[in-house]
Coordinates of C-alpha atoms in Angstrom, one line a residue:
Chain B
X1 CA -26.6 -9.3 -38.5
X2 CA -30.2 -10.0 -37.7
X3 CA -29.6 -13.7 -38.2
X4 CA -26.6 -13.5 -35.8
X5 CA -28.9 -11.8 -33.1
X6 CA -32.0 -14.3 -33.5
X7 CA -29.6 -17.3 -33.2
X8 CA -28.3 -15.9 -29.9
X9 CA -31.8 -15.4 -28.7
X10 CA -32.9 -19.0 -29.9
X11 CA -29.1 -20.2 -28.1
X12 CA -30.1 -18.1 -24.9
X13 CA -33.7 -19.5 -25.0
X14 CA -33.1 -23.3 -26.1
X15 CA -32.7 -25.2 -22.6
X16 CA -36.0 -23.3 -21.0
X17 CA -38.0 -24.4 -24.5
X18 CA -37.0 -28.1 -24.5
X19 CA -37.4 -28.5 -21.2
X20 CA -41.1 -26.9 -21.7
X21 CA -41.7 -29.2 -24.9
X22 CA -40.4 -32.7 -22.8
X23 CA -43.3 -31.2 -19.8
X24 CA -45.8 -30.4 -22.3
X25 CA -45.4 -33.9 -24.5
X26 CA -44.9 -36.0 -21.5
X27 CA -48.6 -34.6 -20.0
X28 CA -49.8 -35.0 -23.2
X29 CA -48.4 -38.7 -24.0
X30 CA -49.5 -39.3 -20.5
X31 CA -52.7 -38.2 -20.7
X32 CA -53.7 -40.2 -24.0
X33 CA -52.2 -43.1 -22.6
X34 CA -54.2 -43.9 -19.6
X35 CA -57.3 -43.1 -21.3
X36 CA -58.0 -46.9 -22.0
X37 CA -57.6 -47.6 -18.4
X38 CA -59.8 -44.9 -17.7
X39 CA -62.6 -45.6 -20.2
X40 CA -62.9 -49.4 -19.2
X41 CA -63.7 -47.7 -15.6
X42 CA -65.1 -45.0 -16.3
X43 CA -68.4 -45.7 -14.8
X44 CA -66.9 -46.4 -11.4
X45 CA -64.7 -43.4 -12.0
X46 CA -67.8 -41.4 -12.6
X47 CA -69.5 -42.6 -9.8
X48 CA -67.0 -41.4 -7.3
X49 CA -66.5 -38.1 -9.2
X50 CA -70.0 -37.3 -8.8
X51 CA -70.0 -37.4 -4.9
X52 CA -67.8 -34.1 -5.2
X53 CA -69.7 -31.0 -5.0
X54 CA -70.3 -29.3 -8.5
X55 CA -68.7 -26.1 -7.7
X56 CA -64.9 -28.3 -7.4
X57 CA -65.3 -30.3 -10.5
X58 CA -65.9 -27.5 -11.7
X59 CA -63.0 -25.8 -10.7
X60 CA -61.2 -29.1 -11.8
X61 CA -62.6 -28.6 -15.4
X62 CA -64.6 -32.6 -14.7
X63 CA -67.7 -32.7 -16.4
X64 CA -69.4 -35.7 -15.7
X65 CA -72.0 -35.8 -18.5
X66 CA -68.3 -35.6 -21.0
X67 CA -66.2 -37.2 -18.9
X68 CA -66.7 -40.7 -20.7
X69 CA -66.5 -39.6 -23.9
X70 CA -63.3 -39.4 -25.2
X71 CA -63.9 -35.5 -26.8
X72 CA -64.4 -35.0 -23.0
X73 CA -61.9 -36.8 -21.6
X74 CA -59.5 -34.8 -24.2
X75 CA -61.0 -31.3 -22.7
X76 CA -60.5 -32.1 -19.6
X77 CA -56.5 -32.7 -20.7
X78 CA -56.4 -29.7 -22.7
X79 CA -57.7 -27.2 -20.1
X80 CA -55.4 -28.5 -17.9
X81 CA -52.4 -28.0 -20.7
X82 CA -53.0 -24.4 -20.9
X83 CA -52.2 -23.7 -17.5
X84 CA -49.1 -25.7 -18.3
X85 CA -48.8 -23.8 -21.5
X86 CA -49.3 -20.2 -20.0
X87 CA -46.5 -20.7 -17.4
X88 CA -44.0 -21.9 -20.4
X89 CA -45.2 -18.9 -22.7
X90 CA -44.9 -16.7 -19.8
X91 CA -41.9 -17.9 -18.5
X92 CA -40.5 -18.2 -22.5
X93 CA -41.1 -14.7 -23.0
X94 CA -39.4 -13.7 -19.2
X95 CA -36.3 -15.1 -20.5
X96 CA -36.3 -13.9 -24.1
X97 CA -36.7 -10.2 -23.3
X98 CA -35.2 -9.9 -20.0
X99 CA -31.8 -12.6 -20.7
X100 CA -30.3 -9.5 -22.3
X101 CA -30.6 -7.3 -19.4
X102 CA -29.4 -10.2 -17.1
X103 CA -26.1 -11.2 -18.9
X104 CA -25.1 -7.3 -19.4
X105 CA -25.9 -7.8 -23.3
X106 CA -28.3 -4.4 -23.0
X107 CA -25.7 -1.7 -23.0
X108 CA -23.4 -3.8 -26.1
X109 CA -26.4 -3.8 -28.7
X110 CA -27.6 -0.3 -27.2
X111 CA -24.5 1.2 -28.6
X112 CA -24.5 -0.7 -31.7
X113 CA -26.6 0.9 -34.8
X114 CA -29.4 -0.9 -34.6
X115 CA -32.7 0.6 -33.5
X116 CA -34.2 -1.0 -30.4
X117 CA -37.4 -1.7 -32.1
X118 CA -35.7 -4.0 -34.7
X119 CA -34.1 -5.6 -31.5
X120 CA -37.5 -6.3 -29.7
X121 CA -39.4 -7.4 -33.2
X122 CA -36.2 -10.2 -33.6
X123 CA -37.5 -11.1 -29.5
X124 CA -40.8 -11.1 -30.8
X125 CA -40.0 -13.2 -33.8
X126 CA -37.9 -16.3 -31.9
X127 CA -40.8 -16.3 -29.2
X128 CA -43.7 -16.7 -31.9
X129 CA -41.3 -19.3 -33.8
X130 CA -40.7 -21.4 -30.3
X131 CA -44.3 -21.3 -29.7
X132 CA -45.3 -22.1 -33.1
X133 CA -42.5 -25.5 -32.7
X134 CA -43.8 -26.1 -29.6
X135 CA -47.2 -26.3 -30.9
X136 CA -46.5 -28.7 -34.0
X137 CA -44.6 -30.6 -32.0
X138 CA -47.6 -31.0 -29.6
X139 CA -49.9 -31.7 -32.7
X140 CA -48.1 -34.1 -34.0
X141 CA -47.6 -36.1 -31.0
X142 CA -51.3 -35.9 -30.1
X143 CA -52.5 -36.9 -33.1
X144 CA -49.9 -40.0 -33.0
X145 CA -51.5 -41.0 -30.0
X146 CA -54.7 -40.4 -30.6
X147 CA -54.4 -42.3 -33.7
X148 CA -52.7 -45.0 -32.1
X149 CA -54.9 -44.9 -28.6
X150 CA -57.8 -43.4 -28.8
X151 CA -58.9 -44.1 -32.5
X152 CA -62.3 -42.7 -32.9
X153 CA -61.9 -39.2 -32.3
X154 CA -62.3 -36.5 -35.8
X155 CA -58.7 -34.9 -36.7
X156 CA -60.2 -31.7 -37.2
X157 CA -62.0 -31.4 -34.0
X158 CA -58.7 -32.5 -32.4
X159 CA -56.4 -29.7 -34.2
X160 CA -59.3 -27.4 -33.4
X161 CA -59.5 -28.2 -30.0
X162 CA -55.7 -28.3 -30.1
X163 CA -54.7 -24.7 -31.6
X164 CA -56.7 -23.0 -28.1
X165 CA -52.8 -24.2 -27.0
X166 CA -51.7 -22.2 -29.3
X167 CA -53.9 -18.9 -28.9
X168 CA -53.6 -18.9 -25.4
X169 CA -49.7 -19.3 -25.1
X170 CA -49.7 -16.4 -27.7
X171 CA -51.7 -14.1 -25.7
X172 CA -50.4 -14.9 -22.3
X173 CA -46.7 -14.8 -24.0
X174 CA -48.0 -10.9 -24.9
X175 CA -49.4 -10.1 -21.3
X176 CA -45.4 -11.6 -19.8
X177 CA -43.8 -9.7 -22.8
X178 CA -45.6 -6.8 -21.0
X179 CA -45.0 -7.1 -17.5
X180 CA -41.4 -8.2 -18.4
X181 CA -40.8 -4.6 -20.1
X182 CA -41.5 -3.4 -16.1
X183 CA -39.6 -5.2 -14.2
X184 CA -36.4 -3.3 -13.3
X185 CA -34.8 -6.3 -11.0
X186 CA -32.7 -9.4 -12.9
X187 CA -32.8 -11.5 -9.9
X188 CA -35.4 -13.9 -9.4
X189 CA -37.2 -12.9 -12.8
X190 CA -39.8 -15.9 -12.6
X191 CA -42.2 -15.0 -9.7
X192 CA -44.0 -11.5 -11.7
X193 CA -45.1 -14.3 -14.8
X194 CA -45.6 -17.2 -12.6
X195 CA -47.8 -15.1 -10.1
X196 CA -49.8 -13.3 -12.7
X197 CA -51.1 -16.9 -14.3
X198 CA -51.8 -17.6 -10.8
X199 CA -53.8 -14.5 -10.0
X200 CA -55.4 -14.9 -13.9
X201 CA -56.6 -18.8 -13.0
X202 CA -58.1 -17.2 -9.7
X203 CA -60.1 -14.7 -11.9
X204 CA -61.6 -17.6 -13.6
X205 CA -62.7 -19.7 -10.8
X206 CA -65.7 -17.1 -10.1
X207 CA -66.2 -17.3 -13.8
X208 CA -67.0 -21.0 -13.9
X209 CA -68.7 -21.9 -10.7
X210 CA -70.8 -18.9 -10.7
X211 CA -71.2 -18.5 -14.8
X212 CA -70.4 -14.8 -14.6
X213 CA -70.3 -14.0 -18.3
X214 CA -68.4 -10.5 -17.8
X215 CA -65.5 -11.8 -16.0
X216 CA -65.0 -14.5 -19.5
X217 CA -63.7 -11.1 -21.4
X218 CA -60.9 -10.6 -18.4
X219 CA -59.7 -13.4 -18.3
X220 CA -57.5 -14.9 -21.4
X221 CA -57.8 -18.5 -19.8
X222 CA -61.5 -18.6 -20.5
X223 CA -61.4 -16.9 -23.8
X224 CA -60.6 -20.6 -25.8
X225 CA -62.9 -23.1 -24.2
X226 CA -63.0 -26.4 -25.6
X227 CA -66.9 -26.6 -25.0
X228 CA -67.6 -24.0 -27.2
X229 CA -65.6 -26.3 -30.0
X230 CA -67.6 -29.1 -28.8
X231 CA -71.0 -27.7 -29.2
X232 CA -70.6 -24.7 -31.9
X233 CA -67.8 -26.3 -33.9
X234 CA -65.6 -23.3 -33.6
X235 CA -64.3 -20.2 -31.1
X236 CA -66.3 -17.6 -30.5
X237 CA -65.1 -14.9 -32.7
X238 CA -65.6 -12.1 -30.1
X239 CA -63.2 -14.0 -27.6
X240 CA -60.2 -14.4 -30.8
X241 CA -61.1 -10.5 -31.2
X242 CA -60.3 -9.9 -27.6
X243 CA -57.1 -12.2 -27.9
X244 CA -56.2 -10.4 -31.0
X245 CA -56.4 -7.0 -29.0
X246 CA -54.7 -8.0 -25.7
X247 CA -51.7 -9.2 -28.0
X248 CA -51.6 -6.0 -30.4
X249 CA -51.8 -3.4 -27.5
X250 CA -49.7 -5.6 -25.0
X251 CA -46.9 -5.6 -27.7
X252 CA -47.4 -1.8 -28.7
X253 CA -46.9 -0.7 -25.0
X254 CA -43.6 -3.4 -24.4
X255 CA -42.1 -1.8 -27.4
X256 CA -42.5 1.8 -26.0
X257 CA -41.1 0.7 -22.7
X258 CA -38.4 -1.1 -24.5
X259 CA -37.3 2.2 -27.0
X260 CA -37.4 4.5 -24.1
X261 CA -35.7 1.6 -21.4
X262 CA -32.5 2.8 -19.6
X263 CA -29.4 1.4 -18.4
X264 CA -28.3 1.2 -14.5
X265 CA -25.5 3.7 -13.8
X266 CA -23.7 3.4 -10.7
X267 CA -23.7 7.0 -9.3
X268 CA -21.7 7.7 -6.2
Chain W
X1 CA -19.7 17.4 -33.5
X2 CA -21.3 16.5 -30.4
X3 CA -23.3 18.9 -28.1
X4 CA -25.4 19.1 -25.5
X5 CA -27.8 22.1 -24.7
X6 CA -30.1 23.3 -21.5
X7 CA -29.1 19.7 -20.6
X8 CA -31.3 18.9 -17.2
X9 CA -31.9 15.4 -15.3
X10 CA -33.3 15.7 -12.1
X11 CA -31.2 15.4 -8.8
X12 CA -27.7 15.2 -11.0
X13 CA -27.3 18.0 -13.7
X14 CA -28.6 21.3 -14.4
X15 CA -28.7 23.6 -17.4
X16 CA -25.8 22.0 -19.0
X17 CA -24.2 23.3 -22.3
X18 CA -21.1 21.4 -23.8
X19 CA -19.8 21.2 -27.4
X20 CA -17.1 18.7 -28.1
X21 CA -15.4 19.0 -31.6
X22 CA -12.9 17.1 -34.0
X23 CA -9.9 16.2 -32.9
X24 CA -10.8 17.3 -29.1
X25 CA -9.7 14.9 -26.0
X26 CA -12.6 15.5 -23.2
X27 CA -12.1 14.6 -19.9
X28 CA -15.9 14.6 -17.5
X29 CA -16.0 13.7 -14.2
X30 CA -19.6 12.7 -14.5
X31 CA -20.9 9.7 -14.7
X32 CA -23.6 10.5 -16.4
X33 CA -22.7 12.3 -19.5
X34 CA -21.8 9.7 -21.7
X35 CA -24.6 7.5 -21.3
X36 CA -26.5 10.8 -22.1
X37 CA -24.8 11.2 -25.1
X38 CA -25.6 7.3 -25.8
X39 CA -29.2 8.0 -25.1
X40 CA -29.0 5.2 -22.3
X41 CA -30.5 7.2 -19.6
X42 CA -32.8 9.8 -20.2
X43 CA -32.7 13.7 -20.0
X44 CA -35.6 15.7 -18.2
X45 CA -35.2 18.3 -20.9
X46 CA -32.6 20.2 -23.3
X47 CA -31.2 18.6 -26.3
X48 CA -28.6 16.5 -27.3
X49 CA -27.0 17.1 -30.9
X50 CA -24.6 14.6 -33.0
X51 CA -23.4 16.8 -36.4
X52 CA -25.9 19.5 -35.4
X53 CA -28.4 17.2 -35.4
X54 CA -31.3 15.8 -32.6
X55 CA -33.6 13.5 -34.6
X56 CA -33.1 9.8 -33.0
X57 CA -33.2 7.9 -36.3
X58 CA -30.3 9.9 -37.6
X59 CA -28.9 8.7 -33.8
X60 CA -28.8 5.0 -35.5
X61 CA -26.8 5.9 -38.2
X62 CA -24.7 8.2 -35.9
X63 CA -24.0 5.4 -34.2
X64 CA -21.6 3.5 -36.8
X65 CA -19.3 6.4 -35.8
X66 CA -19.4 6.0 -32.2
X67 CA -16.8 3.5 -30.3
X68 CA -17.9 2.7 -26.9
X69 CA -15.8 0.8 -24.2
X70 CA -17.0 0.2 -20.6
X71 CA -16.2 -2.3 -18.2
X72 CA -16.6 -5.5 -19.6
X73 CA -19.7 -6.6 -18.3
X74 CA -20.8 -9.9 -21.0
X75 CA -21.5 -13.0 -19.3
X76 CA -21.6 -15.6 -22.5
X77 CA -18.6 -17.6 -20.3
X78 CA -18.3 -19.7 -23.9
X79 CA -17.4 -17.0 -26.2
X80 CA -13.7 -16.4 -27.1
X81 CA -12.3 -13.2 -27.2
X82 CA -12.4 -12.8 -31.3
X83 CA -15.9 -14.4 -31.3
X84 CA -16.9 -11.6 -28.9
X85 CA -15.1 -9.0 -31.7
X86 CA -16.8 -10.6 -34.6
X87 CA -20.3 -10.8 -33.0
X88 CA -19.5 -7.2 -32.5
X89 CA -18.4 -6.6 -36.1
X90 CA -21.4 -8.3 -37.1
X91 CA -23.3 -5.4 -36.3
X92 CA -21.6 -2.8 -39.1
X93 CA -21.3 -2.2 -42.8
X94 CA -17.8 -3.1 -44.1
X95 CA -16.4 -6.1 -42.3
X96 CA -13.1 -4.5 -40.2
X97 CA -11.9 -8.2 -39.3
X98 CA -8.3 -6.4 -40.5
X99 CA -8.5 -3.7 -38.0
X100 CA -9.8 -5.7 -35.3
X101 CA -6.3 -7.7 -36.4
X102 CA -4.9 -5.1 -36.3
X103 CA -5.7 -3.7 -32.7
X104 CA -5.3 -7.4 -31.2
X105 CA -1.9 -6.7 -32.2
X106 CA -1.2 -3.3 -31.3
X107 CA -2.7 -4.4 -27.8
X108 CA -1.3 -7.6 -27.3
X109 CA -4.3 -9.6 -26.4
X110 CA -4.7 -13.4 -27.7
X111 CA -7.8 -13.9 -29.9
X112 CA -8.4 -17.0 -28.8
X113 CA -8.9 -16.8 -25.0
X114 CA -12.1 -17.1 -23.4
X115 CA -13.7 -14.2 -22.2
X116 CA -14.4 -15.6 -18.6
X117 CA -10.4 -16.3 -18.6
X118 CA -9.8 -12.6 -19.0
X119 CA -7.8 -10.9 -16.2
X120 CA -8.7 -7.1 -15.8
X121 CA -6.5 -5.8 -17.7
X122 CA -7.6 -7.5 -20.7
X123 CA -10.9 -7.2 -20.5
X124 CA -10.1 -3.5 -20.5
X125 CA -7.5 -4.7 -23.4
X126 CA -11.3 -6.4 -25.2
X127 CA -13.8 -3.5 -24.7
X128 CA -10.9 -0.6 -25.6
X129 CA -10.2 -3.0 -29.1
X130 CA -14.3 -2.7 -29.5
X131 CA -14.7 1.2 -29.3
X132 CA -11.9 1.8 -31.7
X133 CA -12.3 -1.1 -34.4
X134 CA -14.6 -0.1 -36.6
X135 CA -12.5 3.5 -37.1
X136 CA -15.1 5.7 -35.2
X137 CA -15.2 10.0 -35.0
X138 CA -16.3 9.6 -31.9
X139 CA -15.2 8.1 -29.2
X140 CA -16.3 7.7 -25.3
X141 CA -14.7 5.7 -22.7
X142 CA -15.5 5.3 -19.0
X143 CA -12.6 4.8 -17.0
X144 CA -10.5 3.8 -19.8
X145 CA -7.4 3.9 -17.3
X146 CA -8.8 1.6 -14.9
X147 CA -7.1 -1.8 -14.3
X148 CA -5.0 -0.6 -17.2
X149 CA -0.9 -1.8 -16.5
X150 CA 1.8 0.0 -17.7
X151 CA 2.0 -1.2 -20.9
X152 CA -1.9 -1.0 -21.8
X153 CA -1.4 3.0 -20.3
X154 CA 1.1 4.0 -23.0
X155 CA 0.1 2.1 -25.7
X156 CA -4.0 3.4 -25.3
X157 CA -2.3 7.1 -24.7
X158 CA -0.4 6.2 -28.1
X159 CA -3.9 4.9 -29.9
X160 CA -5.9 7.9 -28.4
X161 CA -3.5 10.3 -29.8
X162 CA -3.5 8.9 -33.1
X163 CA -7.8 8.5 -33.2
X164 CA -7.2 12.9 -32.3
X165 CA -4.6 13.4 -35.0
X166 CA -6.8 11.6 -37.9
X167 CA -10.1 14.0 -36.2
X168 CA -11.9 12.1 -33.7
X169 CA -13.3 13.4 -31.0
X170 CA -12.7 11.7 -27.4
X171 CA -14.8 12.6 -24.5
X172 CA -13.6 10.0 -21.2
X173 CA -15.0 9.5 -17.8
X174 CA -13.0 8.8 -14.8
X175 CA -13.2 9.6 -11.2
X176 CA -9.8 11.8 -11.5
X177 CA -8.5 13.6 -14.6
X178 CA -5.9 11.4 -16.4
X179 CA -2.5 13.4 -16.1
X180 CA -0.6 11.6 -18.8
X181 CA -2.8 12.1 -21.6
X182 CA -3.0 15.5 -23.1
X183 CA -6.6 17.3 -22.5
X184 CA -8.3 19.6 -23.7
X185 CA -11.1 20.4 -22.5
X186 CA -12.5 19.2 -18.6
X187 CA -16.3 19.3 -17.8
X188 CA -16.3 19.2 -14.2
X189 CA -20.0 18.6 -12.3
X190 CA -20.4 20.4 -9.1
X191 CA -23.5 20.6 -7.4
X192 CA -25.4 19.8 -10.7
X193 CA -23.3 22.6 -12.4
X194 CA -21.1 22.9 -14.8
X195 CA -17.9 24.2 -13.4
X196 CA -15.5 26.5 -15.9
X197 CA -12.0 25.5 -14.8
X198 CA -8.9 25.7 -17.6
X199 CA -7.4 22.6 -17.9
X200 CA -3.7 23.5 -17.6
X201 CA -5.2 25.2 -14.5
X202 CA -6.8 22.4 -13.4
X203 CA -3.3 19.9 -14.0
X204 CA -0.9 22.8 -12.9
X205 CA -2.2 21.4 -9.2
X206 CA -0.3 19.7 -7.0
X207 CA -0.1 17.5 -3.6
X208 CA 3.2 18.2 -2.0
X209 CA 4.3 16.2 1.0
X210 CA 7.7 17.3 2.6
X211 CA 8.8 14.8 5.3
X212 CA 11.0 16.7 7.3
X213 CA 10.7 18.8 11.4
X214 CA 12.4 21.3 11.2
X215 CA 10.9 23.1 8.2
X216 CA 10.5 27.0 9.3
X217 CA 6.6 27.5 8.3
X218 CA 7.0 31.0 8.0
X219 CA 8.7 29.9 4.3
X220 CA 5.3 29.0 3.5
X221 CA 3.4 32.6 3.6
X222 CA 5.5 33.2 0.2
X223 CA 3.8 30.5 -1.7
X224 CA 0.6 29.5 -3.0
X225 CA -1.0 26.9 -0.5
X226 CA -4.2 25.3 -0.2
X227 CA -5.4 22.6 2.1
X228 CA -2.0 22.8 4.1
X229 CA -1.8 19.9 6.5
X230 CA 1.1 20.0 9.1
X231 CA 2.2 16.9 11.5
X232 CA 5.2 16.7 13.6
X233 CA 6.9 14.2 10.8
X234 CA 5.8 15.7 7.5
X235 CA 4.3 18.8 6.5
X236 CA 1.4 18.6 3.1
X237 CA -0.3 20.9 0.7
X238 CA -1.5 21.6 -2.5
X239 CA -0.2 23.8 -4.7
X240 CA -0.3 25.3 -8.6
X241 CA 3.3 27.1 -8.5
X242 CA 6.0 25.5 -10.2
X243 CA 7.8 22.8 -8.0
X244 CA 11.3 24.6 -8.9
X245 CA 9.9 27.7 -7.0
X246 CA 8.3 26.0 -4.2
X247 CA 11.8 23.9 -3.1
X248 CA 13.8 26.9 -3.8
X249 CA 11.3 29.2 -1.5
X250 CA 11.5 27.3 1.3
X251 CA 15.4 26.5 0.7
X252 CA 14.6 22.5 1.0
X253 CA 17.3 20.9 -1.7
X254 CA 17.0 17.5 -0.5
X255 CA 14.8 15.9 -2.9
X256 CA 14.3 12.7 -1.5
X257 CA 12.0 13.9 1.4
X258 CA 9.6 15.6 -1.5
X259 CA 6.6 13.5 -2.4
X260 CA 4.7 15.2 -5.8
X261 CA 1.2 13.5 -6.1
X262 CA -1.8 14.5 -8.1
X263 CA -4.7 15.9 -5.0
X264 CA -7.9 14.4 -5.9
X265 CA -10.7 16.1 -8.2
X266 CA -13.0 17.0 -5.5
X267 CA -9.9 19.3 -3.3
X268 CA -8.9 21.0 -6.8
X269 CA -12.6 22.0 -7.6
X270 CA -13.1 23.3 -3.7
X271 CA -9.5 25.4 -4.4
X272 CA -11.3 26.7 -7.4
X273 CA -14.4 27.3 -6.2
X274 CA -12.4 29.6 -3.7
X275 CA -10.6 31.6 -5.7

């Protein structure tokens, strides 16, 4: 029975995922591919880069002292990926817990014995497993490339680099998974995820241009920079903590919300 | 077997006490109930009690007993209507692919049509087969009636009576009280209250519309009217005496200008509420 019900949740889910995937490999492929373009210009590129003011490269994640390096060049892709990645997570986990709701499928397993808990845990399961596809997919591809294009950069810096992907997508799919569990509409389901990334990458703008160290614990996009892989070697164990604990209590309230959730009756 | 005690939820029910027991066919005019019962919406206080018991874990189990049917309201436009049944069965311990056979047969609906191909009736036909497969001892059903044919009537009227002879327990919800099927008990919701009307008292009510002109009204001071309505072609009320005595009182033999309908819900529980 649990099978049955995580296979309709995979079947329910597989056309948003793929399509995710194909966005996420293309950006990727593309990405890695131009590098060579970009590196035998890279000087003029960096000239004309560094008549922008600081404050919008910045915002554009360019760093010019990097940019011509390809561990830099990579950054630059992979901070632009995990805006790409939140939206998917986010919208991943906006389709997994609310497609029930939408298709009337609520009030069936309701009455069926099965406690809701095990129903959201089976949600939580396919999401983590589509993520976790979605992110060997994404590591094997880039290492392909990188292999193949770039060359000289270390595996393990890469994977390293590459699993803030990963971490990010899990802790943003866990703030969606929570706001999801609120919403009380079916009808244009996409705009509460969607506009909470956007609101989140505003919160980190001020973080960046202005440096302000208290506003990095707010925000999930800033908790898994690649510069801290680049010069420590590793995440900052406080910011995984902080990931850990946004997941853990976003995923205890969602299941609360989701035991004591009720069904629309039409009283006239 | 099922009960619910000091039930209260906001602007819709007050103070509500109801037991249901084996073998019982309920009839509620609130909406409400049985997704109260299913612990779909929530109760601002009081308790609600399956086998004299309120714990919601033991709920879980309860609910291998419970049969369910609603209007049909699954969207998968691919499933067919025995892939719907065994996604369904999927869910409890034995398989009952022999009784959902079974009940396919008994209610004459094709196993292998798709569920978006489904007129009304049968998707009434689908969910009904769902709450009754899996042989439950309780049994709720809103507006079991409703797009229901002639056929689907009597034979679910059959099933239901058979589900009370072997002990289960049948509450239903439906804007009016069914008058075919046999009830026992009616909880009628007035004003957040629960109203205490008899159920033969409650059915012994009738609409009676006489088209005639020339009927002498002073015949009507000898019978029990409510709600009397008089135009210059027809002459209507409602009453709870016999029909035999009402045509013989006002000396009207001519049966084919007498109309006997059932008056709706909410004119019977004003009569009531009257007397």
């Amino acid at each position: 029975m649990q099978t049955k019900l995580i296979k309709n949740e995979f079947k329910a889910t597989l056309t948003t995922f793929i399509i995710w995937t194909i966005i996420i490999l293309a950006l990727v492929s593309v990405f890695i591919s131009i590098n060579p373009i970009l590196f035998s210009h890279s000087d003029a590129i960096i000239n004309k880069l560094d008549v922008l003011p600081s404050k919008v490269k910045t915002i554009l994640f360019i760093d010019t002292n990097t940019f011509n390096t390809h561990i830099g060049y990579y950054a630059i892709m992979i901070e632009y990926l995990l805006i790409i990645g939140a939206i998917c997570a986010s919208v991943l986990a906006y389709k997994i817990l609310l497609w029930d709701k939408i298709n009337g499928y609520d009030e069936f397993l309701f009455t069926k014995p099965i406690s809701r808990k095990k129903l959201f845990l089976n949600k939580i399961i396919c999401f983590t497993t589509l993520i976790l596809i979605q992110n060997i997919l994404f590591n094997i591809v880039s290492i392909i490339l990188v292999k193949i294009i770039i060359k000289n950069i270390n595996i393990i810096t890469l994977l390293q680099i590459n699993s803030s992907l990963l971490f990010s997508e899990l802790t943003f799919g866990a703030i969606s998974i929570l706001t999801s569990s609120f919403v009380k509409k079916t009808k244009r389901i996409y705009r509460v995820p969607i506009l909470t990334i956007v609101i989140l990458y505003l919160i980190a703008i001020p973080e960046r241009v202005f440096n302000i160290s208290i506003l990095r614990y707010i925000n999930p996009f800033s908790y898994f920079k690649v510069d801290d892989i680049i010069i420590d070697n590793h995440y900052k164990l406080s910011f995984i903590f902080a990931s850990l604990i946004i997941i853990m209590f976003c995923l205890r309230i969602s299941v609360i919300n989701y035991e004591e959730s009720e069904i629309k009756i039409d009283i006239d | 077997m099922l009960e619910l005690k000091n039930v209260e939820k906001n602007k819709y029910l007050n103070n509500i006490n109801i037991s249901i027991n084996e073998g019982e066919i309920c009839y509620t005019n609130s909406p409400l109930l049985i997704p109260i019962f299913l612990h779909l919406i929530k109760i601002n206080s009081g308790e609600i009690l399956y086998f004299k018991r309120t714990d919601k874990k033991s709920f879980i189990k309860t609910l291998n007993t419970i049969g369910y049917s609603k209007e049909l309201n699954y969207k998968n436009k691919k499933h067919s209507v025995i892939e719907y049944l065994k996604y369904s069965n999927s869910f409890y311990s034995p398989n009952y692919e022999e009784n959902i056979n079974n009940y396919l047969n008994i209610f004459s609906l094709d196993p292998h049509k798709l569920i978006v191909d489904l007129d009304l009736c049968e998707q009434k036909k689908l969910t009904l087969i769902n709450a009754l497969y899996h042989d439950p001892k309780i049994i709720m059903l809103v507006d079991p009636f409703k797009n229901a044919d002639y056929n689907l009537r009597l034979t679910l009227t059959k099933v239901l009576y058979e589900q009370k002879r072997k002990g289960s327990a049948i509450l239903y919800y439906s804007k009016e009280l069914e008058q075919n099927l046999i009830t026992d008990k009616a909880f009628i919701i007035d004003n957040k209250e629960l109203i205490n009307i008899d159920i033969n008292k409650l059915k012994s009510y009738k609409r009676i519309t006489i088209h005639t002109n020339t009927l002498d009204t002073k015949k009507l001071e000898n019978i029990n009217i409510y709600n009397l309505d008089i135009d210059k072609l027809y002459i209507s009320f409602i009453s709870d005496s016999p029909i035999d005595d009402i045509i013989k009182k006002l000396g009207y033999y001519t049966i084919d200008d007498i109309y006997i309908t059932n008056p709706n819900l909410k004119e019977i529980i004003e009569i009531c509420k009257q007397n």
